[in-house]
Rosetta silent file (secondary structure, phi, psi, omega in degrees, C-alpha in Angstrom):
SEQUENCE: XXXXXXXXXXXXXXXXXXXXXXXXXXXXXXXXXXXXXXXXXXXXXXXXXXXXXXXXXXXXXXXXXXXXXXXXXXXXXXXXXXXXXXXXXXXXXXXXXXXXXXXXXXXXXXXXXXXXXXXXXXXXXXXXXXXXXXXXXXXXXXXXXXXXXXXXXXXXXXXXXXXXXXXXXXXXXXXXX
SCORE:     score description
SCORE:     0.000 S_00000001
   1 L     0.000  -31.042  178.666   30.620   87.938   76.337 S_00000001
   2 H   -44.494  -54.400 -155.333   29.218   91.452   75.124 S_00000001
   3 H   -60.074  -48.682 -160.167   28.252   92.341   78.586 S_00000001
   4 H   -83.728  -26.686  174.160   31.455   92.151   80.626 S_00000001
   5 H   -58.315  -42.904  170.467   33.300   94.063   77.899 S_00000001
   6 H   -73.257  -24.070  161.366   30.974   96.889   78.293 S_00000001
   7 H   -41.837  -76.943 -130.013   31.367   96.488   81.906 S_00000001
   8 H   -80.647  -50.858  146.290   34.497   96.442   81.921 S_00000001
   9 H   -31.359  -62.972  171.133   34.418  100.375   79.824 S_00000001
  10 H   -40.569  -63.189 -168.918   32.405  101.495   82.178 S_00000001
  11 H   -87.879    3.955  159.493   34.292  100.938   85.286 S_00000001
  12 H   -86.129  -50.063  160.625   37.483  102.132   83.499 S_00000001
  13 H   -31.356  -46.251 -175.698   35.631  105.262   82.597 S_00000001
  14 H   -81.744  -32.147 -107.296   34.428  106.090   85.594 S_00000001
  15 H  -138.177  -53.002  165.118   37.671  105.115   87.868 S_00000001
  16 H   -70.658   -7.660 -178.944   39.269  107.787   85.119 S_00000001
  17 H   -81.781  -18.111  177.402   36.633  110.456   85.726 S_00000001
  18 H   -74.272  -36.043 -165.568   37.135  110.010   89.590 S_00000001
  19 H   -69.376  -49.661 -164.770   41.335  110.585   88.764 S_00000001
  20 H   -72.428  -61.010  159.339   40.529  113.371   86.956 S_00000001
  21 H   -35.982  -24.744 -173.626   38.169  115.226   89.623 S_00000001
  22 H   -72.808 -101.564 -179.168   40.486  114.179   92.392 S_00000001
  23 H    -9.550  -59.392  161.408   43.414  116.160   89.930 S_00000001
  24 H   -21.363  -52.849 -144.169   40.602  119.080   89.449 S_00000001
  25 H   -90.417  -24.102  169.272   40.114  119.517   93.022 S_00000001
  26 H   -53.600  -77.685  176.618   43.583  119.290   94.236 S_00000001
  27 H   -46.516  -41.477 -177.752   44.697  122.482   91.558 S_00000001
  28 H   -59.610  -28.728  172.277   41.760  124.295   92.387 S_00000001
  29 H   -67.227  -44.614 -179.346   42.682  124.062   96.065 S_00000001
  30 H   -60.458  -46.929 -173.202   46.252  124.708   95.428 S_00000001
  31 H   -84.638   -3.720  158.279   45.439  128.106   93.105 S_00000001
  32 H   -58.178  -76.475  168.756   42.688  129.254   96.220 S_00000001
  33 H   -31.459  -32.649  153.140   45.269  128.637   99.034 S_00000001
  34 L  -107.223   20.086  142.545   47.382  131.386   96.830 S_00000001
  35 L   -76.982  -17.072 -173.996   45.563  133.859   97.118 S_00000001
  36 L  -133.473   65.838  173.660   45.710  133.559  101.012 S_00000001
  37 H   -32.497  -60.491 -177.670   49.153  132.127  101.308 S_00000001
  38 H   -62.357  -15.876  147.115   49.086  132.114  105.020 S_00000001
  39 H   -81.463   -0.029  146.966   46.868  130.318  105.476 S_00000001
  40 L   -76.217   -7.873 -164.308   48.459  127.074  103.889 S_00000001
  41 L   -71.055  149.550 -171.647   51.505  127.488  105.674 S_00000001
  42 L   -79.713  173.237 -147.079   52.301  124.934  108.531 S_00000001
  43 L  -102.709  140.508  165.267   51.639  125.971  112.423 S_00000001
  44 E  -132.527   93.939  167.937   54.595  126.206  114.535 S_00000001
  45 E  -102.302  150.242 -157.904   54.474  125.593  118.132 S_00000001
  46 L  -101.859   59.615 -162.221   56.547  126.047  120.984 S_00000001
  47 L   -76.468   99.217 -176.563   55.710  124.137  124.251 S_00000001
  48 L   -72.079  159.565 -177.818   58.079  124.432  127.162 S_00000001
  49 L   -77.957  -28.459 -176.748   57.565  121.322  129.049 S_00000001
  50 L  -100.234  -10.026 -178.047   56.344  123.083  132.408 S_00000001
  51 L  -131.456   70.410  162.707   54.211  126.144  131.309 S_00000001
  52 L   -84.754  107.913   44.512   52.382  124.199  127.826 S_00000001
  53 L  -106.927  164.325  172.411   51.641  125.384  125.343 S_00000001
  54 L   -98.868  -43.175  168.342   54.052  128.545  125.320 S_00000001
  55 L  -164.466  148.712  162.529   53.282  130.757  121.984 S_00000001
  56 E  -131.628  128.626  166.868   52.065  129.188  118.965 S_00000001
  57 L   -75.008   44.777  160.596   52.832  130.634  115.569 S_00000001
  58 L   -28.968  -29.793 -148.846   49.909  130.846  113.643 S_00000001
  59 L    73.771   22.787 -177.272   50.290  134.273  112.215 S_00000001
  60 L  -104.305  165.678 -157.916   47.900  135.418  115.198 S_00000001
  61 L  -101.716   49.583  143.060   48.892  138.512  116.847 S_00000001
  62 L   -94.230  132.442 -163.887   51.039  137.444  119.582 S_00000001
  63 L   -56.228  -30.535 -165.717   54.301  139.012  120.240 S_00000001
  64 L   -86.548  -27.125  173.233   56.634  136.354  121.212 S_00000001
  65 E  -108.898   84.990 -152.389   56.459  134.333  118.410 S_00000001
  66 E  -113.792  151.426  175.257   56.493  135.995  114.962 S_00000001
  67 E  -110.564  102.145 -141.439   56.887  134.827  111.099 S_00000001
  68 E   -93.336  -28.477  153.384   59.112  136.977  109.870 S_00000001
  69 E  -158.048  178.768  178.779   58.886  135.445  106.492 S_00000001
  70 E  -170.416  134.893 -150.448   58.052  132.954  104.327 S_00000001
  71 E  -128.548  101.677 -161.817   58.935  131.486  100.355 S_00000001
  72 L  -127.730   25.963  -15.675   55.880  129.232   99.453 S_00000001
  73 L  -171.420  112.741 -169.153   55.439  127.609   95.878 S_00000001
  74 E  -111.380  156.385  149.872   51.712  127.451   94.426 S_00000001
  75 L   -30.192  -54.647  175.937   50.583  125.832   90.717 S_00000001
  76 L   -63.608  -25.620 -173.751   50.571  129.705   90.109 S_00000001
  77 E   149.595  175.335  165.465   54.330  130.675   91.143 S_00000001
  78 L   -60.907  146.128 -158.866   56.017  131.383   94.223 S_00000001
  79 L  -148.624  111.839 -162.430   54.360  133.356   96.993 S_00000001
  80 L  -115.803  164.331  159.299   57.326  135.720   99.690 S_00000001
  81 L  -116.004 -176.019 -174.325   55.899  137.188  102.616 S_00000001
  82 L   -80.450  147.018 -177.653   57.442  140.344  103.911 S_00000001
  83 L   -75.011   96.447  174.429   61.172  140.382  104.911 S_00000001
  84 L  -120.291  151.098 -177.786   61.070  141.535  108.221 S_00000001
  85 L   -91.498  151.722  163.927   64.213  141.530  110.759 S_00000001
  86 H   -40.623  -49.870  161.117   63.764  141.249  115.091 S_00000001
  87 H   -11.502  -61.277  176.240   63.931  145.067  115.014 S_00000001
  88 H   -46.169  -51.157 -170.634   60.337  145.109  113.284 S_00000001
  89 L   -94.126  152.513  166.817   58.529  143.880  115.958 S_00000001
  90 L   -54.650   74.027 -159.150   57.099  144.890  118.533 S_00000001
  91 L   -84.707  154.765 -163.772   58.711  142.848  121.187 S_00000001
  92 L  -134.130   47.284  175.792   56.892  140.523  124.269 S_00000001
  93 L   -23.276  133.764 -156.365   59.308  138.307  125.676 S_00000001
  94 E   -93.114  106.959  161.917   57.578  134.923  126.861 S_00000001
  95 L  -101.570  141.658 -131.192   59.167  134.357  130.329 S_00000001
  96 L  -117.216  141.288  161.361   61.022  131.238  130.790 S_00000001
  97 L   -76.764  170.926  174.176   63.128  129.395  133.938 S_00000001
  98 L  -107.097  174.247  159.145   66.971  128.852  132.596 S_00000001
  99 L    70.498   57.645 -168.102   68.167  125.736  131.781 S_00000001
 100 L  -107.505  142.505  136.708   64.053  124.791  130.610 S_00000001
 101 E   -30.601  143.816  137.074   63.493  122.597  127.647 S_00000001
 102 L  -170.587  142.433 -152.761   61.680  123.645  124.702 S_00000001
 103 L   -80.716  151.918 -153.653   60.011  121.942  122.118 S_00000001
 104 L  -138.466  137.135  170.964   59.888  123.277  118.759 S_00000001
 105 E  -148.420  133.830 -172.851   56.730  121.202  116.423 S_00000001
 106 E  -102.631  124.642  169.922   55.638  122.355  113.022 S_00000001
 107 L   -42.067  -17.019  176.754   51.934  120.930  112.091 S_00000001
 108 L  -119.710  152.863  169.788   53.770  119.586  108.786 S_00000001
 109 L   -98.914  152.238 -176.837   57.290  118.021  109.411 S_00000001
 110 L   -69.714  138.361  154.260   60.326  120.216  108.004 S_00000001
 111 L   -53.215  -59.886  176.617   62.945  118.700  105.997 S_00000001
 112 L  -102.276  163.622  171.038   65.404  120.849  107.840 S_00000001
 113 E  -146.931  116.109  155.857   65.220  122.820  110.913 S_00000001
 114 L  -103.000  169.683 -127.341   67.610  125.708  111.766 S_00000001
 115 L  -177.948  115.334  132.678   67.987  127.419  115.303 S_00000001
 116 E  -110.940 -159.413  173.571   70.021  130.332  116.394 S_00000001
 117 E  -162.291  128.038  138.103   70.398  132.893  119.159 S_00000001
 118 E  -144.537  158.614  178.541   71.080  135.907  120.350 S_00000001
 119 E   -79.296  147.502  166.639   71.178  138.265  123.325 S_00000001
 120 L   136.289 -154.820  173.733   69.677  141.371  123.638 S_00000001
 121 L  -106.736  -48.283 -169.423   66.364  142.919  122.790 S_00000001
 122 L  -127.230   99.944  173.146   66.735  144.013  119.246 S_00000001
 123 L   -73.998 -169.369  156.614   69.799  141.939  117.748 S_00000001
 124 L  -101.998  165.215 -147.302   71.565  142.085  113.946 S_00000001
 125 H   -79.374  -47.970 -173.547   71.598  139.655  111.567 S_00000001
 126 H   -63.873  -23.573 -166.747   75.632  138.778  112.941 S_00000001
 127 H   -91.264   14.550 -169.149   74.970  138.550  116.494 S_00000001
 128 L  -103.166  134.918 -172.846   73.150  135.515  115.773 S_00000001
 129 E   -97.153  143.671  164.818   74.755  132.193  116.712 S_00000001
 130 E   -80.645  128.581  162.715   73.672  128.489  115.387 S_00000001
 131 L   -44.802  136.946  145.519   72.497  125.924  117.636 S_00000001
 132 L  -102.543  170.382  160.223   73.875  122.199  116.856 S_00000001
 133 L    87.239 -118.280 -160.399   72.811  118.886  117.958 S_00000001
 134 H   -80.074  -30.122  164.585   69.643  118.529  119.643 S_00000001
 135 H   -50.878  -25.161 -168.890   68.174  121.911  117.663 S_00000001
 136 H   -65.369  -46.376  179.135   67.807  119.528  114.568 S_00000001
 137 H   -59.650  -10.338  151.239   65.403  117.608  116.887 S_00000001
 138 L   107.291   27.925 -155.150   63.181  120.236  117.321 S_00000001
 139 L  -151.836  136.507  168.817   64.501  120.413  121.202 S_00000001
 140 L  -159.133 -173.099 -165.176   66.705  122.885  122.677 S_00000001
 141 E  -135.066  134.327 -177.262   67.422  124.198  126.394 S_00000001
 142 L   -60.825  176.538  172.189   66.361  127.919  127.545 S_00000001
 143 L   -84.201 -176.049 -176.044   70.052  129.485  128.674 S_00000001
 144 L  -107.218  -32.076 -167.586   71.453  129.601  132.449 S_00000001
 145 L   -78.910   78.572  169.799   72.360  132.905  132.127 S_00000001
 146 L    -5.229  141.719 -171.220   69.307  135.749  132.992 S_00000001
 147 E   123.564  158.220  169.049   68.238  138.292  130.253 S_00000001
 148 E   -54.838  124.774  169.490   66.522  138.721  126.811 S_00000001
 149 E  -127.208  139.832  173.646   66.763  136.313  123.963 S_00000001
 150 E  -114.529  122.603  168.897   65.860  136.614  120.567 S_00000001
 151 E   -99.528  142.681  169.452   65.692  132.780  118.268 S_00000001
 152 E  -120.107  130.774  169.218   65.753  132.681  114.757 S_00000001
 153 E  -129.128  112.328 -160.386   64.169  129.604  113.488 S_00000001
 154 E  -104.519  116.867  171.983   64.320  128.670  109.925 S_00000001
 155 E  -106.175  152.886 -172.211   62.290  125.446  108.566 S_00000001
 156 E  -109.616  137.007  174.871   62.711  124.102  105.300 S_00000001
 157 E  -149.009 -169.142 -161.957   59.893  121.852  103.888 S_00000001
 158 L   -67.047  -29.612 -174.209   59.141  120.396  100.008 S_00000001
 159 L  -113.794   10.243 -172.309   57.480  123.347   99.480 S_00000001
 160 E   134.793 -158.337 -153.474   59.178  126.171  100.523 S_00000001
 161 E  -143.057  149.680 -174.857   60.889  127.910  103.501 S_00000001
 162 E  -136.520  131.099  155.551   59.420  129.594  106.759 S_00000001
 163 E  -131.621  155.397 -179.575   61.227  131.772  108.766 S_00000001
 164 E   -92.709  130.462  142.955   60.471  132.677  112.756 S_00000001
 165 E  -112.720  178.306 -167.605   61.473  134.621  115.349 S_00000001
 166 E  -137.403  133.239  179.128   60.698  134.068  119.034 S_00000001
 167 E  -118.089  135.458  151.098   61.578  136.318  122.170 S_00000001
 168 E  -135.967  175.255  139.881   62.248  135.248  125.950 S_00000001
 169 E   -93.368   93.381 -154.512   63.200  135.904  128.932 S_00000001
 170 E   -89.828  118.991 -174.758   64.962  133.676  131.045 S_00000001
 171 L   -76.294  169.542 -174.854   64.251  135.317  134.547 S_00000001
 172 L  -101.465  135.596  151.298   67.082  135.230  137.658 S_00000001
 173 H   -55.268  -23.958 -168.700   65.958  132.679  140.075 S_00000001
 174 H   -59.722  -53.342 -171.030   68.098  134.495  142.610 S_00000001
 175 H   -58.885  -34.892 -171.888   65.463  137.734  142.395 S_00000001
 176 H   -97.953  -25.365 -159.062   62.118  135.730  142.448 S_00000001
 177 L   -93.089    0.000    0.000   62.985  132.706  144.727 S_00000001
């Protein structure tokens, strides 16, 4: 009768010393990942359906897709990136057919997803319009009209907020065809 009792200690001991390293290894992971915020944040990629993949938003140093900020919440505190507007960058419109799909997919999924637009090369914060509808779905359609687009896309997730922008160019078929 001794024996299973002592058993019994044992494998409750151990089954908490496993909870508690598990718990250990998680915070230690959590306070590494803030020193180098950017690199927990989730991956955002863009795939048009006919030229995939289209820009992916890594935080690598392609132009069309940029992170203009991001609000990220660590064991240690909150973690901003820099506030930057379309203006900041250095822009490298990705060009696009009109009226193309394109797929919007974050490596984690977003509670929310916002979408806007506007025309030009370097818009303001006003000239930007919201998508409805099918933007929630992570799906939206390039425009019909030829010219420069700038998207602002803001995801929301459990753990803070990311936001993107993206440049294209929806070419004239009339000029290339």
């Amino acid at each position: 009768m001794k024996l299973p009792k002592i058993f019994l200690k044992k494998l409750l001991l151990g089954a908490v010393c496993i909870a508690v390293a598990a718990l250990a290894s998680l915070a230690l992971k959590d306070i590494v990942d803030s020193y180098n915020p950017e690199s927990s944040l989730p991956i955002l990629e863009i795939n048009n359906v006919y030229t995939s993949p289209l820009v992916s938003g890594d935080g690598s140093p392609e132009k069309s897709l940029v992170r203009a900020n991001y609000s990220w919440r660590f064991i240690t505190g909150v973690k901003e990136g820099l506030s930057l507007g379309p203006s900041d960058f250095a822009m490298l419109p990705v060009s696009v057919l009109p009226s193309t799909p394109i797929l919007f997919h974050f490596s984690r999924e977003p509670e929310s997803l916002s979408i806007s637009r506007a025309t030009g090369a370097y818009p303001s914060e006003e000239d930007f319009i919201r998508y409805n509808g099918s933007a929630l779905a992570g799906e939206i359609n390039t425009p019909s009209t030829p010219g420069t687009y700038v998207y602002r896309i803001e995801a929301q997730f459990d753990r803070g907020s990311i936001l993107y922008y993206l440049f294209l160019r929806v070419d004239d078929l009339a000029a290339t065809g």
